[in-house]
Amino acid sequence: GYSALKDNAMLTASIRESGRIRPGVMLTIPEISHKEIVLGGYKIPGGTLVSLDVAKYNSHKDLWDESNTEYNPQVFLDEKIGKTKFHM
């Protein structure tokens, strides 16, 4: 039943890893930069709509280990990221 699924850390990690590798939404909801910022080496003037490419962010080599394009739910079980739980 539900209680067995709720406490299944590997199932939760697998769902999150699937979303990381193949996100259901490609871009974040645009937000307005309220002041000039530097993002990725580019000056973004205040008042500009900014949105992140989720797929690129989810596989960026500085944020994920060398297997960033490989399916590996274990990364969500590691202590450095934290164990995952359902939020229902």
Short mmCIF file of N, CA, C and O in Angstrom, two decimals, residues 45-85:
data_model
loop_
_atom_site.label_atom_id
_atom_site.label_comp_id
_atom_site.label_asym_id
_atom_site.label_seq_id
_atom_site.Cartn_x
_atom_site.Cartn_y
_atom_site.Cartn_z
N PRO A 45 20.49 43.67 -17.36
CA PRO A 45 19.96 44.92 -16.81
C PRO A 45 18.75 44.67 -15.90
O PRO A 45 18.01 43.70 -16.08
N GLY A 46 18.55 45.55 -14.94
CA GLY A 46 17.36 45.48 -14.10
C GLY A 46 16.11 45.56 -14.95
O GLY A 46 16.09 46.23 -15.98
N GLY A 47 15.07 44.84 -14.55
CA GLY A 47 13.82 44.84 -15.30
C GLY A 47 13.75 43.81 -16.41
O GLY A 47 12.77 43.72 -17.13
N THR A 48 14.81 42.99 -16.56
CA THR A 48 14.85 41.98 -17.62
C THR A 48 14.21 40.68 -17.12
O THR A 48 14.42 40.27 -15.98
N LEU A 49 13.42 40.03 -17.99
CA LEU A 49 12.88 38.71 -17.66
C LEU A 49 14.00 37.68 -17.77
O LEU A 49 14.71 37.63 -18.77
N VAL A 50 14.15 36.85 -16.73
CA VAL A 50 15.20 35.84 -16.70
C VAL A 50 14.54 34.49 -16.46
O VAL A 50 13.67 34.34 -15.60
N SER A 51 14.97 33.49 -17.22
CA SER A 51 14.47 32.13 -17.08
C SER A 51 15.63 31.16 -17.23
O SER A 51 16.56 31.42 -18.00
N LEU A 52 15.63 30.07 -16.48
CA LEU A 52 16.70 29.07 -16.56
C LEU A 52 16.29 27.91 -17.44
O LEU A 52 15.14 27.47 -17.43
N ASP A 53 17.25 27.38 -18.18
CA ASP A 53 17.07 26.16 -18.97
C ASP A 53 17.24 24.98 -18.01
O ASP A 53 18.36 24.65 -17.61
N VAL A 54 16.15 24.37 -17.61
CA VAL A 54 16.17 23.32 -16.60
C VAL A 54 17.04 22.14 -17.02
O VAL A 54 17.81 21.61 -16.22
N ALA A 55 16.94 21.70 -18.26
CA ALA A 55 17.72 20.56 -18.73
C ALA A 55 19.22 20.83 -18.62
O ALA A 55 19.98 19.96 -18.20
N LYS A 56 19.65 22.02 -19.00
CA LYS A 56 21.08 22.37 -18.90
C LYS A 56 21.51 22.45 -17.44
O LYS A 56 22.58 21.98 -17.06
N TYR A 57 20.70 23.08 -16.62
CA TYR A 57 21.00 23.21 -15.19
C TYR A 57 21.11 21.83 -14.54
O TYR A 57 22.00 21.59 -13.73
N ASN A 58 20.22 20.93 -14.90
CA ASN A 58 20.20 19.58 -14.30
C ASN A 58 21.33 18.69 -14.75
O ASN A 58 21.49 17.59 -14.23
N SER A 59 22.11 19.11 -15.75
CA SER A 59 23.24 18.30 -16.18
C SER A 59 24.55 19.10 -16.18
O SER A 59 25.54 18.67 -16.77
N HIS A 60 24.56 20.24 -15.50
CA HIS A 60 25.74 21.08 -15.47
C HIS A 60 26.86 20.40 -14.69
O HIS A 60 26.67 19.97 -13.56
N LYS A 61 28.05 20.33 -15.29
CA LYS A 61 29.17 19.59 -14.69
C LYS A 61 29.64 20.18 -13.37
O LYS A 61 30.21 19.45 -12.55
N ASP A 62 29.42 21.47 -13.12
CA ASP A 62 29.82 22.06 -11.84
C ASP A 62 28.84 21.74 -10.71
O ASP A 62 29.17 21.91 -9.54
N LEU A 63 27.64 21.29 -11.05
CA LEU A 63 26.63 20.99 -10.04
C LEU A 63 26.44 19.50 -9.80
O LEU A 63 25.97 19.10 -8.74
N TRP A 64 26.80 18.69 -10.79
CA TRP A 64 26.62 17.24 -10.71
C TRP A 64 27.96 16.58 -10.99
O TRP A 64 28.83 17.15 -11.63
N ASP A 65 28.13 15.35 -10.55
CA ASP A 65 29.40 14.65 -10.76
C ASP A 65 29.60 14.28 -12.23
O ASP A 65 28.81 14.64 -13.09
N GLU A 66 30.65 13.54 -12.49
CA GLU A 66 31.02 13.22 -13.88
C GLU A 66 29.96 12.40 -14.63
O GLU A 66 29.97 12.36 -15.84
N SER A 67 29.05 11.79 -13.93
CA SER A 67 28.01 11.00 -14.60
C SER A 67 26.74 11.82 -14.77
O SER A 67 25.64 11.29 -14.73
N ASN A 68 26.88 13.14 -14.99
CA ASN A 68 25.72 14.03 -15.01
C ASN A 68 24.71 13.76 -16.12
O ASN A 68 23.61 14.22 -16.05
N THR A 69 25.10 13.02 -17.15
CA THR A 69 24.13 12.70 -18.21
C THR A 69 23.64 11.27 -18.11
O THR A 69 22.83 10.84 -18.93
N GLU A 70 24.12 10.53 -17.14
CA GLU A 70 23.72 9.14 -16.96
C GLU A 70 22.65 9.03 -15.87
O GLU A 70 22.69 9.77 -14.89
N TYR A 71 21.74 8.10 -16.05
CA TYR A 71 20.71 7.86 -15.06
C TYR A 71 21.34 7.21 -13.83
O TYR A 71 21.93 6.14 -13.91
N ASN A 72 21.27 7.88 -12.67
CA ASN A 72 21.88 7.36 -11.45
C ASN A 72 21.10 7.86 -10.23
O ASN A 72 21.44 8.87 -9.64
N PRO A 73 20.05 7.14 -9.83
CA PRO A 73 19.25 7.60 -8.69
C PRO A 73 20.02 7.61 -7.38
O PRO A 73 19.62 8.27 -6.43
N GLN A 74 21.15 6.96 -7.34
CA GLN A 74 21.96 6.92 -6.13
C GLN A 74 22.37 8.32 -5.67
O GLN A 74 22.53 8.56 -4.48
N VAL A 75 22.50 9.27 -6.60
CA VAL A 75 22.91 10.62 -6.21
C VAL A 75 21.92 11.26 -5.24
O VAL A 75 22.30 12.10 -4.43
N PHE A 76 20.65 10.85 -5.30
CA PHE A 76 19.66 11.40 -4.38
C PHE A 76 19.61 10.65 -3.05
O PHE A 76 18.88 11.04 -2.15
N LEU A 77 20.41 9.61 -2.92
CA LEU A 77 20.51 8.90 -1.65
C LEU A 77 21.77 9.29 -0.89
O LEU A 77 21.89 9.02 0.29
N ASP A 78 22.71 9.94 -1.57
CA ASP A 78 23.97 10.34 -0.95
C ASP A 78 23.72 11.43 0.09
O ASP A 78 22.86 12.29 -0.08
N GLU A 79 24.53 11.41 1.13
CA GLU A 79 24.38 12.38 2.21
C GLU A 79 24.65 13.81 1.75
O GLU A 79 24.06 14.74 2.26
N LYS A 80 25.51 14.01 0.73
CA LYS A 80 25.82 15.38 0.31
C LYS A 80 24.60 16.09 -0.27
O LYS A 80 24.51 17.30 -0.23
N ILE A 81 23.65 15.35 -0.82
CA ILE A 81 22.42 15.94 -1.35
C ILE A 81 21.31 15.80 -0.32
O ILE A 81 20.48 16.65 -0.18
N GLY A 82 21.33 14.74 0.39
CA GLY A 82 20.30 14.50 1.40
C GLY A 82 19.34 13.42 0.96
O GLY A 82 19.03 13.29 -0.21
N LYS A 83 18.90 12.65 1.89
CA LYS A 83 17.94 11.59 1.59
C LYS A 83 16.61 12.21 1.21
O LYS A 83 16.23 13.26 1.70
N THR A 84 15.93 11.56 0.29
CA THR A 84 14.67 12.11 -0.21
C THR A 84 13.49 11.45 0.48
O THR A 84 13.55 10.31 0.91
N LYS A 85 12.41 12.21 0.60
CA LYS A 85 11.17 11.69 1.18
C LYS A 85 10.02 12.29 0.39
O LYS A 85 10.15 13.35 -0.22
#
